[in-house]
Amino acid sequence: MVLVAGEPGAGKSRLAREAAGVAARLGMRCCWGRATDEEGNPAYWPFRQVLSALDRAGPPPGTAGPGAGADQGTERRAGVGGGPGAAVGGEQGAGVGGGHGAEVGGEQGAEVGGEQGAEVGGGQGAGVVVPEAGGPVMAGADGAEQRFRLFEEVRELLAVGGEPGGLLVVLDDLQWADEASLRLLVHLARGMGGARLAVLAIYRDTEAGQPLRRALASLAGEASVTRMRLDGLAEAEVGDLLAGVTGWPAPGSVISAVRRRTRGNPFFVTELARLLGGEQGDAAELPEGIRDAVRGRLGRLSAWCGRVVSAAAVLGSTVDPPALAAAAGWELTRVLDALDEAVAAGILTGPAAIGAFTAPGPAGAFTGPGATGVFAGPGPAGAFTGPGATGVFAGPGPAGAFTGPGASGPFTGPGPAGVFIGPAGSGASGAPVGPAGSGASGAPVGSASSASSREAVEGAVGQVGAAGGAGVRPVRAAGGAGGPVRVGGAVRVGGAAQGAGLWFGHDLIRETARLEVPTAERLTLHRRMAEHLIARVDATSRASEVAFHLLESLPAGDAALAAAWVERAAGQAMAQLAWEEAATLYGRAVAVAADAGLGGPERCRLLLAQARAQVRAYDMAGARQSVLGAATLAREAGDARTIGEAAMIMEGVTDFVWDATGKALYAEALAGIPEQDSALRARLLAQTAVNDSWTPFAEAEARSAEALAMAERVGDWQAVKEALRARQLARSGPDGVTDRLALGDRMLAMGEADHDEDAVLWGRLWRFDALAQLGDLDGAEAELGPIATATGRLRSPLAHWHALRCRAAIALARGRFDDARTLGEQTLELARRAGHEGSQVPSLGFLTIVHTQTGTPQTESTGRQDAQGQGAHGEGARGEDAGGGGARGGGARGGGATGGRAEAGGAEAGGDGGGGARGGRAEAGDAEAGGDRGGGAGAGDAVGGRARVGGVQAGGVKWPVEETVGHGKGAVALRPVWAMWLLAAGRRDEARQVYRTLPPVSSVPGFLLLSTLAGRAELAAELGDRETCAEVYRALAPYAGLFACGGAGVVAVLGSNRLPLGQAAAALGRLDDAVRHLRAAAEINDRAGMPPMAAFARYELARVLARRRRPGDRDEAAALAASAGAVARGLGMAPLAGRCAELSRSLSGRAAGPLTRREDEIAVLVSQGLTSRQIAAAAHISERTVENHVQHILGKLGFTNRTQIATWIAAGRPGPTGTGTERTREGGRD
């Protein structure tokens, strides 16, 4: 897959045409799809065009691929397996560089399968282009699963279409593609594997919206994807292009002026060249703006032609002559005359032949249907012969010209561009495209009366009036709205608006022409176009077009009618799994409904539909607003049931922002509906219990049990599933760990029995969480594969978030910090895009833990993230252990400083200066980078507003923890890790300020209890809070056999609870208990395969043994410190490595030789291979100070590089041999 970016007119499409020519010469097929900026296009529009072209072409030899059973064997399936160079497609019908084969199709000239009307032969492709036609494959599947299956079907169709010679898919103008198409593109990139498939995706990076940017970010890490950008032409190249267009070498002043005004943009250069015409002009005569140039070119059209072109520009990027005539109230023949003039002037262009000749077989014969017969040849003399409508074509002659009688005259050619031209008439064939002898002749087209509609379309002639052929009158025949209409070489069947026809040569031409139409006339055109479409028999299937024109007709048009058609189009988008498009359309319908004066119930219904689509699309912020709007309307109507239904739309995706509001809505609905058993009541009770998970568990226990019993009585599967989720959260405290494992097994079994991937996923996730808390890390890791499988099938962003957080937790526990950081950044980006704080908070907390443990002050991240998937089922992540858990890297002895400039009392990771404000610069004002507002209620005045813990970027988004530590439950969840980070950074006073705001342990919900206790033990021990240490020890002691992590939505597993118990015991002076717990913690973490936590435990044990000072304690402590330090160095845990080195020196009592103690410490860190930045983080000094120390060490020892320092340390610090031998030891002072 190659992604080609550039500004409009940079030559992207021309590059694609050239690539198609290469592909044809290599024997590949080629299909085109193009997005447009018109709202009326259906979902998956670029891929619809591709699949339609592939379906028409038929399956490759020996396969039953696209279009199976749809006229496979007929000669009309031109280009299928017909030898080298057969190509299906071709943007705008341009030739493929003289390759061996006939081009079949055209970028916009293809009949569109499925909903938009034109037939696709009834093959498999139809069911994919239009999902609802897919039959049993879609039956009973969840929406997200349906979309996954749809994407897989498309991928498989394209893979089959690539056999045996390969398939090139060109997707143009992706900046306008709907989000569903972009998600399909990402899916395709990830599943290309060994398929004989190449995808060339073209887009304007100057107009890339959020959906495209998200897709590009998702594609950034894919091995199959290559990206390139087209920049402007150099001045010499501009001169060559000017000469090629005008026919004369332009003066240097003109070339320079053109280059300056166009920045080398090829399209702009060409437009200015056309204004210069055939005479050498002056630089002063050139227009300043490209729109002025285009406007000047439009001004050369006749007044009537200009009016028709402007009207066509209003109605869309493609031109449907009968529809245009109907909308404008003009005679069709006059419209055709004007369009002919526009084609000749290069304002409009048309498709190439879309079905006629196959490539030459072994005997070199060309065969294929013409209008009334079959052409065969060449013969021995190279002559093409075959019956036309009125005569026989023969040629080529010595000059390469094809000659032969038509109805009214001979055909001659080729022209300058290799285009064969000639007059049409009654029954006469049209103009083959391609140079003589190339074998690339196009398909002659006969009259309307001599061929069926299907044959007429497939025999459409190629582009006429292209470069070199300007001024040639295109072929056309008279026809009414009910028959084929031929304009500019294109044949239209029944005036279908999508598919074959004409389109503007460039979007800037269309936009400039559109602006020439007065507003009132524009609104009238849209209204009359909508009326024309509504009157058609296929109006329902073209709801998106109708809706577009009705919306564009407002405010003069019928608002109520517009709302109805927009709703219909949105419903079709939902059926096609294009949830993002559906959400947008429902939003338009809501707005129009209000203007139309529709009642509250109608608007409420539209808002509920919009909210459902937004939840599917994981637009949680938008869904919240839609639900609240619907609830308000329902409340005004006194409809409690609808309030409940509105609240339940957020079922399974609750978060901090929604919890309080949701709980109020659940209570309001429960009070208003009958108290008898019902599925709705059971679900409302379950959701209430979910919200109660933040409160003491008595209420959650009772309500979840009641909800499950009621759901089982009424026999509603969805209600049972939600009640099980409520039970899982109600039992998410450490006492319920075995119950949660059983609940996970039950949910998993039910999901597998009913083929419900959503239930399967949650069963697996619950098992993962329970196994992690039980300390069975191997068992938890074994769940990752099944979780990934279920996530892949669901393609839900929230499901993907959970899969990522599970992988991140395992990576952190195993000590794979680079993987953990990357995965954490991906989870954060997913959560931020969705506006889902329930996932943002644990992601931020997790990243804080990673950076605290590694002490790596990064300034940027890879920014790679995965947004593939849709829907939003299941449980919203809780603040969980990432909020409560200790970072295991702080401490009074100096944790791993993330360093940085102090901004408003905060720290920015990655700068100079140590922790706190030392060596930093103060900056006033708040900083905002996409998180929630607030300066950290815990930070108070000491932090001074919102400190930036920035520098780190996740997916291009700044990562400041404090921006979320501002309010509500997010603040409660993140303050502990924020305090730990401050402590690790050496900002002890600020850490103490945050620590004082932490809620009492007794108020912490069960699913956060163990992670909170573990973090609180470490903080209290380091800050000397003996009272809290005693409280934490009592609370944690019953769970000594479990691991420190949350009970729902595990993000970080911080090892055996024996470690925080040992820290608390040591702080209380109970050294024997501390030794017992810490020794057990090291062994348990070793068995679990958690080297980071085992190293932490050994370091803490060494500290306690050094304090206890019994016989053998000092030697054991030294050995433990050395062992922990070695592990820390190997894993890249610079803070812990530095503390272990410091402890080892204090235990050894070793004099530092010629170095001061500080210099000796720096030398040890240098010997470990740490960079100056990492040493600065470990030693809590600036990077510049580190460099100064290194220079002093080199001077004292007589060395010249760091390698010599490392060798000296490894050799046991022998006496220096250089100039430093005369230096005296400085008493170990800094």
Tab-separated table of N, CA and C in Angstrom, residues 1002-1061:
chain	number	residue	atom	x	y	z
A	1002	SER	N	-10.441	3.951	53.744
A	1002	SER	CA	-11.761	3.359	53.972
A	1002	SER	C	-12.780	3.759	52.926
A	1003	SER	N	-12.530	4.849	52.195
A	1003	SER	CA	-13.494	5.321	51.185
A	1003	SER	C	-13.204	4.770	49.803
A	1004	VAL	N	-12.128	4.032	49.648
A	1004	VAL	CA	-11.729	3.538	48.331
A	1004	VAL	C	-12.623	2.362	47.932
A	1005	PRO	N	-13.175	2.365	46.711
A	1005	PRO	CA	-14.011	1.238	46.269
A	1005	PRO	C	-13.197	-0.040	46.142
A	1006	GLY	N	-13.897	-1.157	46.204
A	1006	GLY	CA	-13.229	-2.448	46.247
A	1006	GLY	C	-12.335	-2.735	45.072
A	1007	PHE	N	-12.745	-2.346	43.864
A	1007	PHE	CA	-11.927	-2.700	42.710
A	1007	PHE	C	-10.618	-1.923	42.671
A	1008	LEU	N	-10.489	-0.859	43.490
A	1008	LEU	CA	-9.246	-0.110	43.584
A	1008	LEU	C	-8.469	-0.421	44.858
A	1009	LEU	N	-9.008	-1.278	45.714
A	1009	LEU	CA	-8.472	-1.394	47.066
A	1009	LEU	C	-7.017	-1.846	47.095
A	1010	LEU	N	-6.684	-2.969	46.461
A	1010	LEU	CA	-5.335	-3.500	46.583
A	1010	LEU	C	-4.297	-2.584	45.944
A	1011	SER	N	-4.591	-2.071	44.771
A	1011	SER	CA	-3.633	-1.175	44.125
A	1011	SER	C	-3.464	0.105	44.933
A	1012	THR	N	-4.558	0.596	45.525
A	1012	THR	CA	-4.475	1.803	46.350
A	1012	THR	C	-3.649	1.548	47.603
A	1013	LEU	N	-3.886	0.425	48.268
A	1013	LEU	CA	-3.137	0.103	49.478
A	1013	LEU	C	-1.649	-0.044	49.189
A	1014	ALA	N	-1.315	-0.671	48.062
A	1014	ALA	CA	0.096	-0.843	47.721
A	1014	ALA	C	0.775	0.505	47.510
A	1015	GLY	N	0.111	1.374	46.758
A	1015	GLY	CA	0.691	2.692	46.539
A	1015	GLY	C	0.756	3.516	47.800
A	1016	ARG	N	-0.276	3.436	48.624
A	1016	ARG	CA	-0.298	4.211	49.867
A	1016	ARG	C	0.807	3.749	50.818
A	1017	ALA	N	1.087	2.453	50.860
A	1017	ALA	CA	2.144	1.946	51.734
A	1017	ALA	C	3.495	2.542	51.347
A	1018	GLU	N	3.776	2.575	50.047
A	1018	GLU	CA	5.065	3.115	49.603
A	1018	GLU	C	5.172	4.598	49.901
A	1019	LEU	N	4.113	5.356	49.587
A	1019	LEU	CA	4.134	6.801	49.846
A	1019	LEU	C	4.253	7.095	51.330
A	1020	ALA	N	3.435	6.426	52.148
A	1020	ALA	CA	3.454	6.688	53.585
A	1020	ALA	C	4.808	6.339	54.182
A	1021	ALA	N	5.416	5.239	53.746
A	1021	ALA	CA	6.720	4.845	54.269
A	1021	ALA	C	7.778	5.889	53.921
A	1022	GLU	N	7.779	6.367	52.689
A	1022	GLU	CA	8.792	7.324	52.266
A	1022	GLU	C	8.589	8.692	52.907
A	1023	LEU	N	7.330	9.048	53.175
A	1023	LEU	CA	7.033	10.360	53.751
A	1023	LEU	C	6.924	10.316	55.271
A	1024	GLY	N	7.189	9.145	55.875
A	1024	GLY	CA	7.223	9.035	57.327
A	1024	GLY	C	5.864	9.106	58.001
A	1025	ASP	N	4.825	8.699	57.318
A	1025	ASP	CA	3.477	8.713	57.892
A	1025	ASP	C	3.213	7.359	58.552
A	1026	ARG	N	3.633	7.221	59.807
A	1026	ARG	CA	3.525	5.940	60.495
A	1026	ARG	C	2.066	5.543	60.727
A	1027	GLU	N	1.210	6.527	60.995
A	1027	GLU	CA	-0.197	6.207	61.257
A	1027	GLU	C	-0.843	5.542	60.043
A	1028	THR	N	-0.587	6.105	58.854
A	1028	THR	CA	-1.141	5.507	57.636
A	1028	THR	C	-0.499	4.156	57.361
A	1029	CYS	N	0.807	4.033	57.638
A	1029	CYS	CA	1.466	2.745	57.450
A	1029	CYS	C	0.790	1.661	58.292
A	1030	ALA	N	0.448	2.004	59.518
A	1030	ALA	CA	-0.218	1.020	60.386
A	1030	ALA	C	-1.591	0.662	59.835
A	1031	GLU	N	-2.332	1.668	59.358
A	1031	GLU	CA	-3.662	1.417	58.803
A	1031	GLU	C	-3.570	0.547	57.559
A	1032	VAL	N	-2.617	0.866	56.684
A	1032	VAL	CA	-2.456	0.109	55.451
A	1032	VAL	C	-2.035	-1.324	55.752
A	1033	TYR	N	-1.152	-1.484	56.722
A	1033	TYR	CA	-0.692	-2.838	57.062
A	1033	TYR	C	-1.866	-3.698	57.515
A	1034	ARG	N	-2.716	-3.133	58.373
A	1034	ARG	CA	-3.881	-3.896	58.859
A	1034	ARG	C	-4.831	-4.243	57.711
A	1035	ALA	N	-5.047	-3.305	56.819
A	1035	ALA	CA	-5.990	-3.533	55.725
A	1035	ALA	C	-5.441	-4.519	54.696
A	1036	LEU	N	-4.144	-4.529	54.507
A	1036	LEU	CA	-3.538	-5.333	53.447
A	1036	LEU	C	-3.173	-6.743	53.912
A	1037	ALA	N	-2.968	-6.916	55.198
A	1037	ALA	CA	-2.502	-8.208	55.715
A	1037	ALA	C	-3.387	-9.384	55.303
A	1038	PRO	N	-4.737	-9.248	55.300
A	1038	PRO	CA	-5.552	-10.406	54.902
A	1038	PRO	C	-5.348	-10.825	53.447
A	1039	TYR	N	-4.764	-9.967	52.645
A	1039	TYR	CA	-4.612	-10.248	51.217
A	1039	TYR	C	-3.141	-10.413	50.836
A	1040	ALA	N	-2.343	-10.870	51.784
A	1040	ALA	CA	-0.908	-11.028	51.520
A	1040	ALA	C	-0.648	-11.997	50.376
A	1041	GLY	N	-1.541	-12.940	50.151
A	1041	GLY	CA	-1.339	-13.925	49.100
A	1041	GLY	C	-1.749	-13.462	47.718
A	1042	LEU	N	-2.325	-12.269	47.611
A	1042	LEU	CA	-2.745	-11.744	46.315
A	1042	LEU	C	-1.714	-10.765	45.779
A	1043	PHE	N	-1.941	-10.334	44.524
A	1043	PHE	CA	-1.041	-9.377	43.897
A	1043	PHE	C	-1.665	-7.986	43.906
A	1044	ALA	N	-0.794	-6.975	43.874
A	1044	ALA	CA	-1.230	-5.585	43.922
A	1044	ALA	C	-1.695	-5.145	42.538
A	1045	CYS	N	-2.979	-5.251	42.320
A	1045	CYS	CA	-3.593	-4.735	41.091
A	1045	CYS	C	-5.079	-4.592	41.356
A	1046	GLY	N	-5.776	-3.950	40.437
A	1046	GLY	CA	-7.193	-3.727	40.628
A	1046	GLY	C	-8.011	-4.973	40.375
A	1047	GLY	N	-9.292	-4.862	40.645
A	1047	GLY	CA	-10.179	-5.990	40.456
A	1047	GLY	C	-11.012	-5.898	39.204
A	1048	ALA	N	-10.907	-4.793	38.457
A	1048	ALA	CA	-11.667	-4.630	37.216
A	1048	ALA	C	-10.901	-3.682	36.313
A	1049	GLY	N	-10.570	-4.143	35.134
A	1049	GLY	CA	-9.819	-3.300	34.206
A	1049	GLY	C	-8.362	-3.153	34.601
A	1050	VAL	N	-7.692	-4.258	34.909
A	1050	VAL	CA	-6.306	-4.210	35.369
A	1050	VAL	C	-5.423	-3.518	34.334
A	1051	VAL	N	-4.663	-2.547	34.802
A	1051	VAL	CA	-3.734	-1.838	33.938
A	1051	VAL	C	-2.290	-2.144	34.303
A	1052	ALA	N	-1.985	-2.213	35.588
A	1052	ALA	CA	-0.620	-2.480	36.038
A	1052	ALA	C	-0.661	-3.518	37.150
A	1053	VAL	N	0.206	-4.511	37.050
A	1053	VAL	CA	0.343	-5.538	38.088
A	1053	VAL	C	1.662	-5.266	38.792
A	1054	LEU	N	1.590	-4.878	40.074
A	1054	LEU	CA	2.766	-4.428	40.795
A	1054	LEU	C	3.297	-5.468	41.765
A	1055	GLY	N	3.064	-6.714	41.452
A	1055	GLY	CA	3.693	-7.798	42.191
A	1055	GLY	C	2.974	-8.180	43.465
A	1056	SER	N	3.633	-9.051	44.226
A	1056	SER	CA	3.054	-9.601	45.444
A	1056	SER	C	2.779	-8.507	46.470
A	1057	ASN	N	1.659	-8.644	47.167
A	1057	ASN	CA	1.338	-7.710	48.245
A	1057	ASN	C	2.330	-7.797	49.393
A	1058	ARG	N	3.174	-8.807	49.389
A	1058	ARG	CA	4.202	-8.895	50.421
A	1058	ARG	C	5.152	-7.702	50.356
A	1059	LEU	N	5.349	-7.135	49.171
A	1059	LEU	CA	6.252	-5.990	49.044
A	1059	LEU	C	5.734	-4.763	49.786
A	1060	PRO	N	4.509	-4.275	49.518
A	1060	PRO	CA	4.036	-3.125	50.305
A	1060	PRO	C	3.886	-3.452	51.790
A	1061	LEU	N	3.545	-4.685	52.119
A	1061	LEU	CA	3.493	-5.051	53.539
A	1061	LEU	C	4.874	-4.898	54.167
